[in-house]
Short mmCIF file of C-alpha atoms and ligand atoms in Angstrom, two decimals:
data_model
loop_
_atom_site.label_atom_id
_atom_site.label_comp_id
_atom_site.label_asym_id
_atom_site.label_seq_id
_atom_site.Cartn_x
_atom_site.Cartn_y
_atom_site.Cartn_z
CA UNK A 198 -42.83 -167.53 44.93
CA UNK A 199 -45.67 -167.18 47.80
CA UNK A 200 -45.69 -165.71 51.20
CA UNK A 201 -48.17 -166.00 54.48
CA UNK A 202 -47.62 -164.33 57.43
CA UNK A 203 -49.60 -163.55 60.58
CA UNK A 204 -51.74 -160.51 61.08
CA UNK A 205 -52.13 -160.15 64.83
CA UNK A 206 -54.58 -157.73 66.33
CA UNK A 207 -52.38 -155.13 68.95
CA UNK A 208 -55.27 -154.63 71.50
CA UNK A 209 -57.30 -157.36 73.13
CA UNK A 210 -60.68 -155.69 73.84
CA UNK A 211 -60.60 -153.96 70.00
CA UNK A 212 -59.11 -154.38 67.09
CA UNK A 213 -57.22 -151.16 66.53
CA UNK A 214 -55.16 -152.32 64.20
CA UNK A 215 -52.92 -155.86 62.85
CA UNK A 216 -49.26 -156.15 62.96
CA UNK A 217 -46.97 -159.19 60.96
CA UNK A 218 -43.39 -159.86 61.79
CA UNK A 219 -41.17 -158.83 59.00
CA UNK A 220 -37.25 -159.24 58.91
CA UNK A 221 -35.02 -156.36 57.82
CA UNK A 222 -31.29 -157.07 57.41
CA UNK A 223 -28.62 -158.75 57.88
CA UNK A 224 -28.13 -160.59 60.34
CA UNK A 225 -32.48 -160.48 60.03
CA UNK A 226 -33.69 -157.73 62.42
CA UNK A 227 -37.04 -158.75 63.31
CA UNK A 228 -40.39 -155.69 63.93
CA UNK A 229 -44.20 -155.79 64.04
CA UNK A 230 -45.47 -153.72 61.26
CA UNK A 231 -49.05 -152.56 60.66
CA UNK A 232 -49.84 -154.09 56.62
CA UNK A 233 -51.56 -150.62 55.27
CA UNK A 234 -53.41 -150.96 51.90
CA UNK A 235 -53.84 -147.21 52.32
CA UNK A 236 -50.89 -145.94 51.90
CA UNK A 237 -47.78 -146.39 50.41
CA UNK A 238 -44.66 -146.12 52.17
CA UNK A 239 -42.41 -149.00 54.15
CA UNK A 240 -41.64 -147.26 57.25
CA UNK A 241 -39.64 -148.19 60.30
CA UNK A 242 -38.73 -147.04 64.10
CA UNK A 243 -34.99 -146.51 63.94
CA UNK A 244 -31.55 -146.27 65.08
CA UNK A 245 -32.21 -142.41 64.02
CA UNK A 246 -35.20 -141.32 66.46
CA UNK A 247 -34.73 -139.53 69.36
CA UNK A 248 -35.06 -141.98 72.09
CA UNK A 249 -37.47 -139.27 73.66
CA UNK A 250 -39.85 -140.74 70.54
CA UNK A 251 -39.52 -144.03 71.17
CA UNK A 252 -41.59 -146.11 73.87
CA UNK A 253 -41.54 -150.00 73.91
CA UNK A 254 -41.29 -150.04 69.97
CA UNK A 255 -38.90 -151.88 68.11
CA UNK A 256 -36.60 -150.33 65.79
CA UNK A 257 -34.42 -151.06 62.81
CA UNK A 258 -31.14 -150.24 62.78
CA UNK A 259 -29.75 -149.99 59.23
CA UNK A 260 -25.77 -149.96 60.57
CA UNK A 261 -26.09 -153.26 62.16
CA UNK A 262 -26.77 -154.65 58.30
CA UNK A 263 -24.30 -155.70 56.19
CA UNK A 264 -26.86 -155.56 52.99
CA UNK A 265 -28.09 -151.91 54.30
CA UNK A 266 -27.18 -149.26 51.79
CA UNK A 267 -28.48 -145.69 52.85
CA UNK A 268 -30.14 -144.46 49.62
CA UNK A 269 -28.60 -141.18 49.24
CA UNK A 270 -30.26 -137.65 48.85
CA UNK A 271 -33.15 -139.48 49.23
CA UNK A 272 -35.70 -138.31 52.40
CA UNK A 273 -40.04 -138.81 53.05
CA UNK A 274 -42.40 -137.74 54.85
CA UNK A 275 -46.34 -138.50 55.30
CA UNK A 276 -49.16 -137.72 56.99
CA UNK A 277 -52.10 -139.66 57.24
CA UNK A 278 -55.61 -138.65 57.72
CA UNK A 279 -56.09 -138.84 61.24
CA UNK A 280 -53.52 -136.33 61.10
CA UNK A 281 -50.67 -138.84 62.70
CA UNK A 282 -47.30 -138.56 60.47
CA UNK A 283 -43.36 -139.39 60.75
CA UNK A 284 -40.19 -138.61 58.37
CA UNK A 285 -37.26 -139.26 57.73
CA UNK A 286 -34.02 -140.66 55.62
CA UNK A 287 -34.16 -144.10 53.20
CA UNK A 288 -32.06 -147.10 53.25
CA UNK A 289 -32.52 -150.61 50.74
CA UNK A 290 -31.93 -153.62 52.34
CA UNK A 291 -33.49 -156.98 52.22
CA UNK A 292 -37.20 -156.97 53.45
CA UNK A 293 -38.78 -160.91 54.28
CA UNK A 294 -42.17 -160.99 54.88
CA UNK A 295 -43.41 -165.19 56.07
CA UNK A 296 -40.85 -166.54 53.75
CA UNK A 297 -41.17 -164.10 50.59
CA UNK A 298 -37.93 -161.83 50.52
CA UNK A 299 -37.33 -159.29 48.19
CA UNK A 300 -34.05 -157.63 48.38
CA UNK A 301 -32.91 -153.45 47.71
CA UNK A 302 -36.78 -152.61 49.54
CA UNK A 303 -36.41 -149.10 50.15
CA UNK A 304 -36.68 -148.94 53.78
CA UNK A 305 -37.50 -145.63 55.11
CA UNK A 306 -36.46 -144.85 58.62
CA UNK A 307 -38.11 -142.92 61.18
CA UNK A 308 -35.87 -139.48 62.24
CA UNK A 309 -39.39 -138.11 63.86
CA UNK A 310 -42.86 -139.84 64.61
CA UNK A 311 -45.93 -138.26 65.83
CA UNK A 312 -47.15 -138.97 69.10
CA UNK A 313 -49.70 -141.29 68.41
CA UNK A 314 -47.16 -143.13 66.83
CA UNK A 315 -44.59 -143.23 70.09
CA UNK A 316 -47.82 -144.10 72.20
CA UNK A 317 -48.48 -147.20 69.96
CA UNK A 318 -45.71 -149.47 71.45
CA UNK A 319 -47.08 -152.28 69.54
CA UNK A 320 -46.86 -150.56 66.08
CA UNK A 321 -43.06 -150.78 64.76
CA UNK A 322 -44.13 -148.76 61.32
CA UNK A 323 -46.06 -149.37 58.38
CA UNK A 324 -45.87 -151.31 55.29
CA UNK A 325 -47.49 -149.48 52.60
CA UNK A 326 -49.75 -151.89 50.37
CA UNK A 327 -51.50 -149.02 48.45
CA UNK A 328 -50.02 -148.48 44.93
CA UNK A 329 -46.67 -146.52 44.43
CA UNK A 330 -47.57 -143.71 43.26
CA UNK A 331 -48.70 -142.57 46.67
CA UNK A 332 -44.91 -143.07 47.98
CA UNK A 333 -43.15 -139.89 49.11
CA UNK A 334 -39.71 -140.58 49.02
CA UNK A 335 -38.19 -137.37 47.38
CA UNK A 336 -36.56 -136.87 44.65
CA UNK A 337 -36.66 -140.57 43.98
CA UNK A 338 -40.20 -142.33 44.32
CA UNK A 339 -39.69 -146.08 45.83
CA UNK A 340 -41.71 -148.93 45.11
CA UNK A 341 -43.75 -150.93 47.77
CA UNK A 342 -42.50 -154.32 49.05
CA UNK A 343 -45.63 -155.71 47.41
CA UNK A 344 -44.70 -154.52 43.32
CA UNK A 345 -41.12 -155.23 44.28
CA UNK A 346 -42.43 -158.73 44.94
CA UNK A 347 -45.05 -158.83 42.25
CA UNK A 348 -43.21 -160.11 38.87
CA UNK A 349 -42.05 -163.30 40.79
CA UNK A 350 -45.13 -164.31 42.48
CA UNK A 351 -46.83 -166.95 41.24
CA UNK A 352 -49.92 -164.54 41.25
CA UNK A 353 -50.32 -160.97 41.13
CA UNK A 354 -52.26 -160.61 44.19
CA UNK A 355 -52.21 -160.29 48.14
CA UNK A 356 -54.80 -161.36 50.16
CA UNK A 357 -56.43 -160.15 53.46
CA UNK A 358 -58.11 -162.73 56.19
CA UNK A 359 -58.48 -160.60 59.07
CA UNK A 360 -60.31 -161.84 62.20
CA UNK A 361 -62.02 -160.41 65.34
CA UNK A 362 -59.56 -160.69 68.16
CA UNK A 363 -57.72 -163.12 66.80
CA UNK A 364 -54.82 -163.90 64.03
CA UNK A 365 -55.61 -163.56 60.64
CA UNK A 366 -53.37 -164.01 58.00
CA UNK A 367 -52.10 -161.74 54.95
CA UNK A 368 -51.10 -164.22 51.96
CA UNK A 369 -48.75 -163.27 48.85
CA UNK A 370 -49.19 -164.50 46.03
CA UNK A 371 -51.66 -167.11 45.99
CA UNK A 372 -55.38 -167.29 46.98
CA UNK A 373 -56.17 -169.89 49.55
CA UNK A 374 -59.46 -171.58 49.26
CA UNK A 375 -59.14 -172.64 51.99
CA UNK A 376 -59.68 -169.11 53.96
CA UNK A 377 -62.83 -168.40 51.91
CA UNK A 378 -66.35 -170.32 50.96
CA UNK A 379 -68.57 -169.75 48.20
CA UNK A 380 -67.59 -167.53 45.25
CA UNK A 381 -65.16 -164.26 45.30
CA UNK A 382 -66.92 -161.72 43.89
CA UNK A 383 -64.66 -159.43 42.08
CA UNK A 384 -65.20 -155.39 41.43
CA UNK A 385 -62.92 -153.13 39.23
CA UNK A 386 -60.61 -150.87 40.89
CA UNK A 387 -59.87 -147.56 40.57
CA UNK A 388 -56.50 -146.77 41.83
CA UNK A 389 -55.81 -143.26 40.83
CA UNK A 390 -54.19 -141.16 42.57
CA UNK A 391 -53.42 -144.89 44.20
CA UNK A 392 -55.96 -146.21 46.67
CA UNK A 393 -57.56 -149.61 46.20
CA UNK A 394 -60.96 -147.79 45.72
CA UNK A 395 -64.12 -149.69 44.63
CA UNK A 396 -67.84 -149.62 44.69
CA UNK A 397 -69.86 -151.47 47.26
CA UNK A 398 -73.44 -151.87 46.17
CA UNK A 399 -75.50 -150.33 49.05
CA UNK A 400 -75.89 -151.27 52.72
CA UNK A 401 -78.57 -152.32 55.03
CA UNK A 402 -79.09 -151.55 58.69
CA UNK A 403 -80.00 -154.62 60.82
CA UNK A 404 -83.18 -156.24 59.30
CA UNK A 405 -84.29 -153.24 57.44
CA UNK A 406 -83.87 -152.93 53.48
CA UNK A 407 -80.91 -153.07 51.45
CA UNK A 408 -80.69 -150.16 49.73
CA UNK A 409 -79.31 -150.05 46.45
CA UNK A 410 -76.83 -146.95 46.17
CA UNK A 411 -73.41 -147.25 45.21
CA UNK A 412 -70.81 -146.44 47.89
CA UNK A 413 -67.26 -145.65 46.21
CA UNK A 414 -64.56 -146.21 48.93
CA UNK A 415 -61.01 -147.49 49.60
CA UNK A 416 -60.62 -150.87 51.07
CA UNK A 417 -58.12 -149.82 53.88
CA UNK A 418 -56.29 -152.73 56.07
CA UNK A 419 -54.59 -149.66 58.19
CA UNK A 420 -57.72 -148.21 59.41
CA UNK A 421 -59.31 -149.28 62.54
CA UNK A 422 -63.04 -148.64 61.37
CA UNK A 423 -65.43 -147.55 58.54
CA UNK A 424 -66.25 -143.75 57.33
CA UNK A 425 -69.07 -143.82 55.09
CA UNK A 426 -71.55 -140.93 54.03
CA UNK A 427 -74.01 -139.15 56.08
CA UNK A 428 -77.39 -140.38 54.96
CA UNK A 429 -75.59 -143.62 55.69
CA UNK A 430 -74.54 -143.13 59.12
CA UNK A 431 -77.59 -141.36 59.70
CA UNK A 432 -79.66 -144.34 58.99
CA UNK A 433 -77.65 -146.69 61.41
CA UNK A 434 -78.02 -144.73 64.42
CA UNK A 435 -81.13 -144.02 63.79
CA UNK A 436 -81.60 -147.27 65.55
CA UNK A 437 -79.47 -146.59 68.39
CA UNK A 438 -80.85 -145.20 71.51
CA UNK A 439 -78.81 -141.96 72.83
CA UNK A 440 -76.69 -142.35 69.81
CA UNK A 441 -74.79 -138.80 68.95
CA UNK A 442 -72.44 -137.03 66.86
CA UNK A 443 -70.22 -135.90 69.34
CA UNK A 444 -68.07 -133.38 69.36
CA UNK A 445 -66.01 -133.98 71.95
CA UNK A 446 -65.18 -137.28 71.11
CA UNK A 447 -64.60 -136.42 67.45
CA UNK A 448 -67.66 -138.97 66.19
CA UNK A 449 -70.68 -141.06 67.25
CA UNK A 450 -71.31 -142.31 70.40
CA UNK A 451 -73.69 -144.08 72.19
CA UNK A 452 -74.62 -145.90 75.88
CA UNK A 453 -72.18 -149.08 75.58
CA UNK A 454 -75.50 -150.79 76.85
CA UNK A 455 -77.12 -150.05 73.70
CA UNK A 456 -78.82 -152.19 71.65
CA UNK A 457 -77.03 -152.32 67.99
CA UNK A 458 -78.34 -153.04 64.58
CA UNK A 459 -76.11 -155.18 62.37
CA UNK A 460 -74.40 -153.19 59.48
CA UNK A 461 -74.81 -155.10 55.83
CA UNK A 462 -72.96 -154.18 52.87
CA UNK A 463 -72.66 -155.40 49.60
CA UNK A 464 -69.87 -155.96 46.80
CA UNK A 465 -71.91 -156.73 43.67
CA UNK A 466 -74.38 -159.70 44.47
CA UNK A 467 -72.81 -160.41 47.44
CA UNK A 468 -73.63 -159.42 51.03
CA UNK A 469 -71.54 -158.78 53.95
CA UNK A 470 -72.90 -158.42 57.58
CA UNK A 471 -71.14 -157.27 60.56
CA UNK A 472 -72.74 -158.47 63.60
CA UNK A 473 -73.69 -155.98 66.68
CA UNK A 474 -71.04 -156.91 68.60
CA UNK A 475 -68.05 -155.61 66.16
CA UNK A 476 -69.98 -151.99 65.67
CA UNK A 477 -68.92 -150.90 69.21
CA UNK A 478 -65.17 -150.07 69.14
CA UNK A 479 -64.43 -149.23 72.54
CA UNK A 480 -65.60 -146.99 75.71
CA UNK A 481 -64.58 -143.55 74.54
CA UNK A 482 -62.14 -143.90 77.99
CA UNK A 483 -61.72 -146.99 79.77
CA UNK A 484 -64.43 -147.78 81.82
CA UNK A 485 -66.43 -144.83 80.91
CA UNK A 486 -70.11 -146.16 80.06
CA UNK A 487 -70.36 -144.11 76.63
CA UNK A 488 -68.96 -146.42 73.25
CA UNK A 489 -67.24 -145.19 70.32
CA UNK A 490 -68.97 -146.17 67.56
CA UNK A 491 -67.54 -148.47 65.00
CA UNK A 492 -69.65 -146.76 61.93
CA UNK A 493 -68.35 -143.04 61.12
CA UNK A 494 -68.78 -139.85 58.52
CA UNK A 495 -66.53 -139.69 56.58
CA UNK A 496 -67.98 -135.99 56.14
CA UNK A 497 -64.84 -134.68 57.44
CA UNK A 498 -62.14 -137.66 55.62
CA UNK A 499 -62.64 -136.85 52.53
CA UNK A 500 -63.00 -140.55 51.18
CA UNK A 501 -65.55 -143.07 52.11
CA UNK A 502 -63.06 -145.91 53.87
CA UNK A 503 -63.67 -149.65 54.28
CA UNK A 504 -61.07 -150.29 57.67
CA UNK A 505 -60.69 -153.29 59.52
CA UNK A 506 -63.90 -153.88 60.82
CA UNK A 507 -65.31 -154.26 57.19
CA UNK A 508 -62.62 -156.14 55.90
CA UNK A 509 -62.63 -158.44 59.23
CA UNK A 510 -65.97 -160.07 57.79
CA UNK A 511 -64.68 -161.34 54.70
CA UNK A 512 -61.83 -162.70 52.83
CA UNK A 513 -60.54 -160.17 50.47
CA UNK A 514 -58.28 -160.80 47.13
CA UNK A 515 -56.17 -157.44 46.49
CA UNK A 516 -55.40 -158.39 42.63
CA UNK A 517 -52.33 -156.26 41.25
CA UNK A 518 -53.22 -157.23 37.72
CA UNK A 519 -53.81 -155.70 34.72
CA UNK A 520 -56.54 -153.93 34.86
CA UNK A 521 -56.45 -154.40 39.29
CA UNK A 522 -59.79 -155.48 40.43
CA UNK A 523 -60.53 -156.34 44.46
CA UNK A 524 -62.47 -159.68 45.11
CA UNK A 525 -64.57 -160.28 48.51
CA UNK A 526 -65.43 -163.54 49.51
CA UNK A 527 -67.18 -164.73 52.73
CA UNK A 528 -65.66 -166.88 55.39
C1 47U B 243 -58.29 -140.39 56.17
C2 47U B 243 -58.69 -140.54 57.61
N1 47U B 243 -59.36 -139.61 58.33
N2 47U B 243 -59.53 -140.13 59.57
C3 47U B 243 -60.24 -139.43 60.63
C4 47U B 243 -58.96 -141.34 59.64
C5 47U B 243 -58.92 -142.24 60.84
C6 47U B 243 -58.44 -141.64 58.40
C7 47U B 243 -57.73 -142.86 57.98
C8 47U B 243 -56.30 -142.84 58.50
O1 47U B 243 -55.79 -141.81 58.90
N3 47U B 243 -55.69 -144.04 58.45
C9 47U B 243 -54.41 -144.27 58.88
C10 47U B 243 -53.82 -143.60 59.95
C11 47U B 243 -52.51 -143.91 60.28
C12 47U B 243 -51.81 -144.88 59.56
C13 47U B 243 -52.46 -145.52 58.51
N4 47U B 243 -53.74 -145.21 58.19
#
């Protein structure tokens, strides 16, 4: 079996994050979920939020399902590293995502959600894509849609085509050649304690040199931008003029007139360059004149991450194999 389903960017001046229609239920209850290869649960808005918690979202609600069955003793909760979070009880049900179903998904629905997740009224919950062993459901871990599906896809493997303000696609099962051109160049992956890390091959700021240092970072499709190491971020702004680490705003920022270098990586042999125009993420509130910038430290995450704006540049093979590898391919 194969699946392909949109990936839709929420926000029109910036891609914050991607959401795909997938159907829980029966009769099929239709919400925009963000795909998250960085994490682990399948979480919903639901019948059991306070409706103080909800604003414009959709929700699932798992008593208007003949194939719901609440999944008993069983609660999670997670925070993510932006400090955002939710909680809450488990159902199974059937879970179709663009024509691949897989039925008993643990669903996990939403009794509490942070505020940033009430303010998103475009985000519905998340669809973990990491690996399982970074699902919370207590006492009980659950599986992710995607090793649910895995045994009867044709392939092993998901892929990512994400685009700059504009529909992308995530693909089950198969590789579509399609999406790509040239080779995919694959890298292991290390997925303990469950990320889909790997290790880019060095970077180069606009024309300047590539240099040659691995990176070791998690390719994460439910992050908005990239947090890489000091001497790396460092070396990008360099080239910025009024560029700072601000406090305020929690990162670097710069005049939005500013002139921006281009930001290469590479995967192996292969280069990836994001043009100037993707490394500004937004005015740091509208129509102020200073730009977030799309480049971060991830001095204070932890983990180096690869978000949207990296992956947006290529077409990327998530291979749940044996051993998993990650394969990057430009477009
Ligand atoms: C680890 C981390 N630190 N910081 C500052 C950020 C933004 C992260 C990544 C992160 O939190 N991603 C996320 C958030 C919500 C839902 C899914 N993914």
């Amino acid at each position: 079996s194969t699946g392909s389903a949109a990936a839709v960017p929420i926000n029109a001046e910036f891609d914050i994050a991607y959401v795909t229609p997938v159907t829980l239920g029966t009769p099929p209850q239709t919400l925009q979920l963000d795909f998250d290869s960085g994490s682990s649960d399948l979480w919903v808005f639901s019948s059991h939020l306070p409706t103080s918690q909800i604003r414009g979202q959709e929700i699932y609600a798992p008593n208007k399902s003949s194939t719901a069955k609440l999944l008993d003793g069983h609660s999670w909760s997670i925070t993510y590293g932006d400090g955002s979070g939710s909680r809450g009880n488990v159902y199974t049900d059937n879970v179709t995502v663009g024509g691949l179903m897989v039925e008993r998904q643990a669903i996990e629905c939403a009794q509490q959600v942070s505020s940033s997740f009430t303010s998103e009224a475009h985000i519905d919950g998340l669809v973990g894509l990491g690996f399982s062993t970074l699902n919370t459901v207590s006492p009980k871990s659950q599986l992710t849609f995607f090793d649910n599906a895995k045994g009867a896809l044709d392939s092993p493997v998901f892929t990512a085509d994400l685009k700059h303000k504009q529909a992308g696609t995530y693909d089950f099962g198969f590789i579509d050649k399609a999406k790509y051109t040239g080779e995919i160049t694959y890298v292991p992956v290390n997925n303990d304690p469950g990320y889909w890390t790997f290790s880019s091959s060095g970077y180069a700021v606009g024309s300047g040199n590539f240099s040659a240092s691995p990176i070791s970072g998690i390719a994460d499709t439910g992050t908005s931008l990239i947090y890489l190491p000091t001497a790396v971020v460092t070396a990008y702004y360099r080239q910025v003029q009024g560029a700072t680490n601000s406090r305020s705003y929690g990162g670097y920022v710069f005049p939005c007139s500013a002139t921006l270098p281009s930001f290469t990586f590479g995967v192996g042999e292969a280069r990836f360059t994001i043009p100037p125009a993707y490394m500004s993420y937004a005015a740091v509130t509208p129509g102020s004149s200073t730009c977030f910038g799309g480049l971060q430290s991830s001095n204070g995450v932890g983990i180096n991450i690869w978000g949207d704006l990296a992956l947006k540049v290529a077409f990327v093979v998530f291979n749940g194999g044996t051993p998993p590898t990650i394969g990057w391919a430009a477009k």
